[in-house]
Coordinates of C-alpha atoms in Angstrom, one line a residue:
Chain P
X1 CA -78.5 122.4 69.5
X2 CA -75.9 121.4 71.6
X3 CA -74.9 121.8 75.0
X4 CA -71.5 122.1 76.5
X5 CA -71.7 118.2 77.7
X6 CA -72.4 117.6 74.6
X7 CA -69.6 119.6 72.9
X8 CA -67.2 117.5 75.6
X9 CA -69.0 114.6 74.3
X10 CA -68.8 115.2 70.6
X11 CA -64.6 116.5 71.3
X12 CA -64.0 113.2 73.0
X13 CA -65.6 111.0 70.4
X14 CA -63.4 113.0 67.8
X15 CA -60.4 112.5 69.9
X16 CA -61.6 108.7 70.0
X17 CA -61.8 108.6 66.7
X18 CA -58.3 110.4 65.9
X19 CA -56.8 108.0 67.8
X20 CA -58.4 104.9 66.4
X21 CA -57.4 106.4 63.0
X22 CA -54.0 106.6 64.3
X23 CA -53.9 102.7 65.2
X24 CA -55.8 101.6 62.1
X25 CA -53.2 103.3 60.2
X26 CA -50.1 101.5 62.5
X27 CA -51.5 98.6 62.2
X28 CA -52.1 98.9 58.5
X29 CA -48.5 99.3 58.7
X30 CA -47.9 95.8 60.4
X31 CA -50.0 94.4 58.2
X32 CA -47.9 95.5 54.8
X33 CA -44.7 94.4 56.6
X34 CA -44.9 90.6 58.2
X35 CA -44.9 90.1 62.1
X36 CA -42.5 88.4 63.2
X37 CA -43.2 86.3 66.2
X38 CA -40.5 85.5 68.0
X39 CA -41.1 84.3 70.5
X40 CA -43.2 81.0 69.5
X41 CA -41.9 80.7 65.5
X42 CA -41.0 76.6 65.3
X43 CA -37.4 76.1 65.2
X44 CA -37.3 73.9 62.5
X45 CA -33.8 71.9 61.2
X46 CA -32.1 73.0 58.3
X47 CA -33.6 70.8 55.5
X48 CA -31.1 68.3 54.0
X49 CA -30.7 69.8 50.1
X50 CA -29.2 66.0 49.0
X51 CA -32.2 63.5 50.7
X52 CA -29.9 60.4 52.0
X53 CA -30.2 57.4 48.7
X54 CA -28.3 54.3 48.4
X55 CA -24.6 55.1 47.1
X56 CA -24.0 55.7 43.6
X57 CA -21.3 53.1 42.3
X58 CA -18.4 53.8 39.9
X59 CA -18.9 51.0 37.2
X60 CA -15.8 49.6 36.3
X61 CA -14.4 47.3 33.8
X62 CA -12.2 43.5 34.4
X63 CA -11.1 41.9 31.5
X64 CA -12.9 40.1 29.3
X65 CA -11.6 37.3 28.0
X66 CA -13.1 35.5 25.0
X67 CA -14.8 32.3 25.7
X68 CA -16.9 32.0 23.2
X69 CA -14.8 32.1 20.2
X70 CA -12.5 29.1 21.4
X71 CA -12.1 26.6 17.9
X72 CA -12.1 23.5 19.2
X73 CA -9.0 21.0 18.4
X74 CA -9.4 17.3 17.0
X75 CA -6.2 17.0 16.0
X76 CA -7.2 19.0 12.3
X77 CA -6.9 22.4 11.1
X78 CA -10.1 24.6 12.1
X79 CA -11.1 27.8 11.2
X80 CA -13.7 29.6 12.2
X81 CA -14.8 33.2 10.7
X82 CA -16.6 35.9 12.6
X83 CA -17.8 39.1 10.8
X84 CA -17.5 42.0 13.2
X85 CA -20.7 44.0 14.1
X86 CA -20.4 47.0 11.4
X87 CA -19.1 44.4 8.8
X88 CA -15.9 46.4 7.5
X89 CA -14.2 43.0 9.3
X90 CA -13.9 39.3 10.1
X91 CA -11.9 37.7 11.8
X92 CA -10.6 34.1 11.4
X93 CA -9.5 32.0 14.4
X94 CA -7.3 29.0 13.9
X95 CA -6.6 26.3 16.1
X96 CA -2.8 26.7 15.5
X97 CA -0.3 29.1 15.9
X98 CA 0.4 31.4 13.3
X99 CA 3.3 33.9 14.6
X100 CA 4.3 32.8 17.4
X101 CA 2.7 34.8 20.2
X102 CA 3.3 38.3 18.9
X103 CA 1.5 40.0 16.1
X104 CA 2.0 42.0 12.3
X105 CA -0.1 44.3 10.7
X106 CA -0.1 44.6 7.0
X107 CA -1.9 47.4 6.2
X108 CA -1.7 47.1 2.4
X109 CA -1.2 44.1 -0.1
X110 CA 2.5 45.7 -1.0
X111 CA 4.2 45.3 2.4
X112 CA 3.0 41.6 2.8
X113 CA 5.6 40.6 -0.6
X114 CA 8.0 38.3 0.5
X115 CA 6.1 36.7 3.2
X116 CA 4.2 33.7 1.8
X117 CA 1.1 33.5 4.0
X118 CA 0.2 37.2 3.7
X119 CA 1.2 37.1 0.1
X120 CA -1.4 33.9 -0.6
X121 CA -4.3 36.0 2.0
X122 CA -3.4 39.3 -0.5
X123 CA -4.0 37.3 -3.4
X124 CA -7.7 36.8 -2.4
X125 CA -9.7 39.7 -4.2
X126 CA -10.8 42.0 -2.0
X127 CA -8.8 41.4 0.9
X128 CA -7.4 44.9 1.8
X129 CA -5.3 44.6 4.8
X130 CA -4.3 41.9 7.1
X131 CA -3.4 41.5 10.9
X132 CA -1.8 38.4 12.1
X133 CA -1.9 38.3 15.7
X134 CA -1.1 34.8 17.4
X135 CA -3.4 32.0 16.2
X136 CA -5.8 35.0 14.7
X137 CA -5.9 37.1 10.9
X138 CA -8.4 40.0 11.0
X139 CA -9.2 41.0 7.3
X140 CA -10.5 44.3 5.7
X141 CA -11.5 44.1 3.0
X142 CA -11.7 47.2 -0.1
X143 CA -14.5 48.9 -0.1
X144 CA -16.9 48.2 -3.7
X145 CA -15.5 44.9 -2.8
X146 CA -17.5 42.3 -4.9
X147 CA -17.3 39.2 -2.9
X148 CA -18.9 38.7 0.5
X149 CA -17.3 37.8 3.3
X150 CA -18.2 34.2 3.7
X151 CA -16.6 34.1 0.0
X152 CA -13.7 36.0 1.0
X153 CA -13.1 34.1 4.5
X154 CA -13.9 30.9 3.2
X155 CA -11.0 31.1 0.4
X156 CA -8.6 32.7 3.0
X157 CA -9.3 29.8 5.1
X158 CA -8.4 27.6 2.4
X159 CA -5.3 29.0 1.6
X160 CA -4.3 28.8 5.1
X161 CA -5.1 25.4 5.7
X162 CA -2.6 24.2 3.0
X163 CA -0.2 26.7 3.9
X164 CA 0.1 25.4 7.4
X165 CA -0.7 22.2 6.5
X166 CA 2.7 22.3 4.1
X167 CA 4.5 22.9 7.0
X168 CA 6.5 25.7 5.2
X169 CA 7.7 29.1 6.7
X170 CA 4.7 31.8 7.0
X171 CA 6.4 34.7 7.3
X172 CA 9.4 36.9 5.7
X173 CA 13.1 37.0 8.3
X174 CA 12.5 40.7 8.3
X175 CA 9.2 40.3 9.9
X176 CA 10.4 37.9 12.6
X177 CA 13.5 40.3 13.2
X178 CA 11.3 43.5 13.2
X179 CA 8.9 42.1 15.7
X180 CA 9.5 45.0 19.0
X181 CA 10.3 43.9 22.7
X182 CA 7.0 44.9 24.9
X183 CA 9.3 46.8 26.7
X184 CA 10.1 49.2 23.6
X185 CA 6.5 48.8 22.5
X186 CA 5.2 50.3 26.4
X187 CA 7.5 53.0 26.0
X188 CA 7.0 54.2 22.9
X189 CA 3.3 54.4 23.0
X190 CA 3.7 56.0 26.7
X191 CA 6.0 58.4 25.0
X192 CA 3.3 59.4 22.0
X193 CA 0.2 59.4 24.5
X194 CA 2.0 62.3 26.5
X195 CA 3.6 64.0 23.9
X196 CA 1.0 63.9 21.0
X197 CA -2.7 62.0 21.9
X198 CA -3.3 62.9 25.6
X199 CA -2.5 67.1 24.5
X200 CA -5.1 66.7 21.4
X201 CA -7.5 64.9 23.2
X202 CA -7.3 67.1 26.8
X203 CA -9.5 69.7 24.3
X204 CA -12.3 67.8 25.0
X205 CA -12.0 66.4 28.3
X206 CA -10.6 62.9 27.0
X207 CA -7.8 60.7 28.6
X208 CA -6.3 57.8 26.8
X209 CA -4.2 55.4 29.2
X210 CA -2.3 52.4 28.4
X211 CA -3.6 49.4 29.9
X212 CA -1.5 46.7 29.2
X213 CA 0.9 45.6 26.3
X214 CA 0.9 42.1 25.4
X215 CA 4.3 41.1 23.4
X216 CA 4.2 43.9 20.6
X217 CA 0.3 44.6 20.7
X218 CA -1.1 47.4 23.3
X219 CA -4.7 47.3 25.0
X220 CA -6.0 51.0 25.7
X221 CA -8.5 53.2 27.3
X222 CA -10.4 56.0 26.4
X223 CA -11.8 57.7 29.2
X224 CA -13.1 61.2 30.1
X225 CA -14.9 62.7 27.3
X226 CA -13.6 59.7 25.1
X227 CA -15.6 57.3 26.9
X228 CA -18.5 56.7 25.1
X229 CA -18.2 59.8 22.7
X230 CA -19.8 59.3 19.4
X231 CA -16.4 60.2 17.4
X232 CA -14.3 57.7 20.0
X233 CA -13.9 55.3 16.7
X234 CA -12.6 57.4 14.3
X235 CA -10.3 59.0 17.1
X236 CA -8.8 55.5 17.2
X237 CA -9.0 54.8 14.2
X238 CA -7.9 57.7 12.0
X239 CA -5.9 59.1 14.4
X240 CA -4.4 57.1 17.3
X241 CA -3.6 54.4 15.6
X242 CA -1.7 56.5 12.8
X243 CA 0.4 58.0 15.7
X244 CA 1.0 54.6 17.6
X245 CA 2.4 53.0 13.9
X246 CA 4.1 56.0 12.7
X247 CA 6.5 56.1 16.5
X248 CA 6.2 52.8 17.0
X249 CA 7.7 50.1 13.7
X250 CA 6.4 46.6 13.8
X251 CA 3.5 47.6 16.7
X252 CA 1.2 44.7 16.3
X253 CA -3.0 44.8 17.4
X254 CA -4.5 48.0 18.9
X255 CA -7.4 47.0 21.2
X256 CA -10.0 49.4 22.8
X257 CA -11.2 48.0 26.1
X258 CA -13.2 51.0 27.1
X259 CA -17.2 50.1 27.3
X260 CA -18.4 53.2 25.9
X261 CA -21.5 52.1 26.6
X262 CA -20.9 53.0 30.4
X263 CA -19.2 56.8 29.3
X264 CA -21.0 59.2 31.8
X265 CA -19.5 62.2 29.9
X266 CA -19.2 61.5 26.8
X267 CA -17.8 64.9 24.6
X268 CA -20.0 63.8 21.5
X269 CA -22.9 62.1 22.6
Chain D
X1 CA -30.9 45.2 23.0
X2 CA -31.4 41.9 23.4
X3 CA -34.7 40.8 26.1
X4 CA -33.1 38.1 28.3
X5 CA -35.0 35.4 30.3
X6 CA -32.4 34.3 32.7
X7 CA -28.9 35.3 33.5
X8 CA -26.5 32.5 35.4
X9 CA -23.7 33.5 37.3
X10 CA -20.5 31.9 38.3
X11 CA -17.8 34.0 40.3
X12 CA -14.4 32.6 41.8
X13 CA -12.8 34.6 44.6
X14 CA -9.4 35.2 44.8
X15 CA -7.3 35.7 47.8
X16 CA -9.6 38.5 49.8
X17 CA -13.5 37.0 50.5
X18 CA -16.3 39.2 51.6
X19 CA -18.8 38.6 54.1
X20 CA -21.6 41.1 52.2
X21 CA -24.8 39.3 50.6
X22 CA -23.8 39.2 46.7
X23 CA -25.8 41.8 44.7
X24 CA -26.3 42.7 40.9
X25 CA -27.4 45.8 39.5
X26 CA -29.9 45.3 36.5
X27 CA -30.6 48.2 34.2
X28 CA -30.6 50.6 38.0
X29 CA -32.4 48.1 39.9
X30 CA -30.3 46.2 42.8
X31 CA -31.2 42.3 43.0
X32 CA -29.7 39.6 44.9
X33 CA -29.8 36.5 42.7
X34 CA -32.3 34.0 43.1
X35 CA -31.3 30.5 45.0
X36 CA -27.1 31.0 45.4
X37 CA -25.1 28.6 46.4
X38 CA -21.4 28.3 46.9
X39 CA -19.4 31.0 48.8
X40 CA -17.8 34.6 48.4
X41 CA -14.8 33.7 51.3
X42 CA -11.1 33.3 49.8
X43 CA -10.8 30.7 47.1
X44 CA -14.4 30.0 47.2
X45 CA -17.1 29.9 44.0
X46 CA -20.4 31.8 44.5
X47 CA -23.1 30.1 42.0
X48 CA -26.3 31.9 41.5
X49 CA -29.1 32.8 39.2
X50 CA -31.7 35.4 38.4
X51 CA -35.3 35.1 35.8
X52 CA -34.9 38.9 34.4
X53 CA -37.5 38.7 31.6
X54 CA -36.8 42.0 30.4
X55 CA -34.7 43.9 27.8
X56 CA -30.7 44.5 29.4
X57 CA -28.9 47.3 28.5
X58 CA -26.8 47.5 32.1
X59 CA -26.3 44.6 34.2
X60 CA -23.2 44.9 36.7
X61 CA -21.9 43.2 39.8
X62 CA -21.7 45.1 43.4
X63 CA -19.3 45.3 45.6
X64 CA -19.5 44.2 49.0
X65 CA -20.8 46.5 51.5
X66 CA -17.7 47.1 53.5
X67 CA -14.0 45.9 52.9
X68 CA -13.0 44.8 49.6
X69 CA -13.5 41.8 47.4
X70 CA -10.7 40.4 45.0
X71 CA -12.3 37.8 42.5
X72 CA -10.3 36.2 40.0
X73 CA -12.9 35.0 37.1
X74 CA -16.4 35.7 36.6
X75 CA -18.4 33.7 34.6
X76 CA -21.9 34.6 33.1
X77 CA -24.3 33.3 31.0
X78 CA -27.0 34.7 29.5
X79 CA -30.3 33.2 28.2
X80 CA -32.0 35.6 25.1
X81 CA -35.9 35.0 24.5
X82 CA -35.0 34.5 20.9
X83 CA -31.7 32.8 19.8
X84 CA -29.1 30.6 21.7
X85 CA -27.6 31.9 24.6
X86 CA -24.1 33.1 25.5
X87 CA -21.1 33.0 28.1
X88 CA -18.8 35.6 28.8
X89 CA -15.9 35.4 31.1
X90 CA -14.0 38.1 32.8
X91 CA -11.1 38.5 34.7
X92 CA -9.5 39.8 38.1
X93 CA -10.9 42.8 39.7
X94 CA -11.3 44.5 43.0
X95 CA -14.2 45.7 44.1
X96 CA -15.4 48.0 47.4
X97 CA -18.5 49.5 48.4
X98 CA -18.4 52.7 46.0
X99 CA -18.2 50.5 42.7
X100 CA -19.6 47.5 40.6
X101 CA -17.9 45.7 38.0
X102 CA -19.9 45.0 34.5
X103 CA -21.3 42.5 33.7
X104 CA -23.1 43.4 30.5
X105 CA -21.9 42.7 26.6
X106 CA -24.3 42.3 23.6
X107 CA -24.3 38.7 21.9
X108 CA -21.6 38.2 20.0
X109 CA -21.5 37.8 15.9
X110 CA -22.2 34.1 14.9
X111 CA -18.9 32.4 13.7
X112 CA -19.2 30.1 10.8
X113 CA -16.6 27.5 9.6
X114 CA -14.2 28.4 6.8

């Protein structure tokens, strides 16, 4: 039983509850979709995406220059033999000059006929190639070679020890005519680094620049994806070097200077 | 690797000094050496040292903080745990506040007489 108060009553209570129906639903609306607050939302500063750290340095190279190899004179001949670090060479340092101040590379026992030091060195089993570079012979030696190399450097050193010590010529006329000027030598290598090395090596990010040429030997650097690269020896080796000799007649020592050890981006790591 | 005990360091400047504190990099880590003595200015020689006691496998030379520094030689030596120790020697360079110049090499081979 109702009256007409209470049918007001009961149609404003309805009406009530229409309209707080109507808000719970807008506000459910809000609540789906974030409110944004203008008006007192923190201005914060952009955040810095690199945080400030000390200065990352370029690590560069100076020359290095060989102290601790120096043979000491007493008024004798002295040799001393150091095998490198893979053993596929030693190196004998004498305390005398042995070309002059330039260098020759004898890659086989054939092209060192008619020269009577390389010719004695060759005649050393297992020697397979010689370089002669100022008061310094690096030796390879064949591979299956039976002899190790204190055998093989400690018969070389005898040979040249009575060779010098004889006081006769070392070395063919050919080979002291053929020796290059370092001018001729800087531009033919410049000349095969931009026409033939620098091309094949751009493939994989590499650079190889000329750092200095001493009388007919060259210093290089392999930089880019050469520095450090897994493959940066056999690059040099098998392939570099073939292309220096082949443009270049009478080039004397090919030195890496790069520290591969500081390559960043190496190609073959 | 090799674990060193003690490096030693002897650098001659050239014709441009610097003013900076002299500071080595050591596997990442920036030192300045232990009790120096001597100078950085032109023509002067920097002496100093530092006890690492750990395994090197990058060891370089920073350059000064602002300007640049022109040294002629630099001279190290470093002391192993196990065997004798060793000098290297290096040559001119220039160096500014974005490199370092290094200072690292393994030991070299023995040499024997022949």
């Amino acid at each position: 039983m109702s009256s007409p108060e209470d049918k007001t009553e009961i149609g404003d209570v309805k009406a009530i509850l229409e309209e707080l129906e109507a808000e719970l639903a807008t506000e459910e609306k809000a609540v789906a979709k974030p409110r944004r607050f203008k008006s007192w939302s923190p201005e914060l500063p952009t955040p810095d995406p690199k945080p400030a750290g000390p200065v990352e340095r370029a690590i560069i190279q100076a020359p290095l220059i060989q102290t601790v190899t120096s043979v000491e004179d007493d008024g004798g001949i002295r040799i001393k033999a150091q095998v490198s670090r893979d053993g596929m060479e030693c190196t004998l340092m004498v305390n005398r000059t042995i070309l002059g101040d330039a260098a020759w590379w004898f890659p086989t026992p054939d092209l060192g006929e008619g020269s009577p030091l390389p010719e004695a060195i060759f005649a050393v089993e297992g020697v397979l190639s010689l370089l002669v570079d100022d008061s310094t012979l690096v030796l390879s030696r064949s591979r299956g070679a039976l002899s190790s190399w204190e055998e093989i450097a400690t018969e070389v050193g005898a040979r040249v020890r009575e060779m010098l010590g004889a006081g006769d010529s070392l070395f063919s006329e050919a080979i002291q005519e053929g020796i290059p000027t370092a001018e001729e030598v800087s531009a033919g290598i410049q000349h095969v680094l931009d026409t033939e090395v620098n091309p094949g090596v751009a493939a994989h990010e590499g650079l190889i620049t000329l750092e200095r040429v001493r009388n007919n030997s060259v210093y290089i650097q392999m930089g880019g994806g050469c520095q450090g690269c897994s493959a940066a020896d056999l690059t040099l080796k098998q392939g570099i070097h073939g292309a220096f000799r082949s443009a270049i007649p009478g080039l004397g020592g090919i030195y890496d200077e790069t520290d591969h050890a500081a390559g960043v981006n190496p190609y073959y790591s | 690797m090799a674990r060193i005990d003690r490096l030693e360091i002897r650098i001659q400047t050239g014709s441009q000094g610097s003013d900076s504190e002299v500071k080595f990099q050591f596997n990442g880590h920036t030192l300045p050496f232990d009790n120096p003595s001597g100078g950085t200015g032109a023509g002067e020689v920097f002496e100093g040292a530092f006890d690492l006691m750990s395994v090197a496998h990058a060891v370089a030379l920073n350059g000064p903080e602002s300007g640049e520094w022109a040294i002629d030689k630099i001279a190290v030596t470093y002391h192993p745990s196990m065997g004798d120790p060793w000098d290297l020697c290096w040559g001119p360079v220039l160096l500014d506040a974005t490199n370092a110049v290094n200072l690292w090499a393994e030991a070299p081979t023995p040499t024997f007489d022949v």
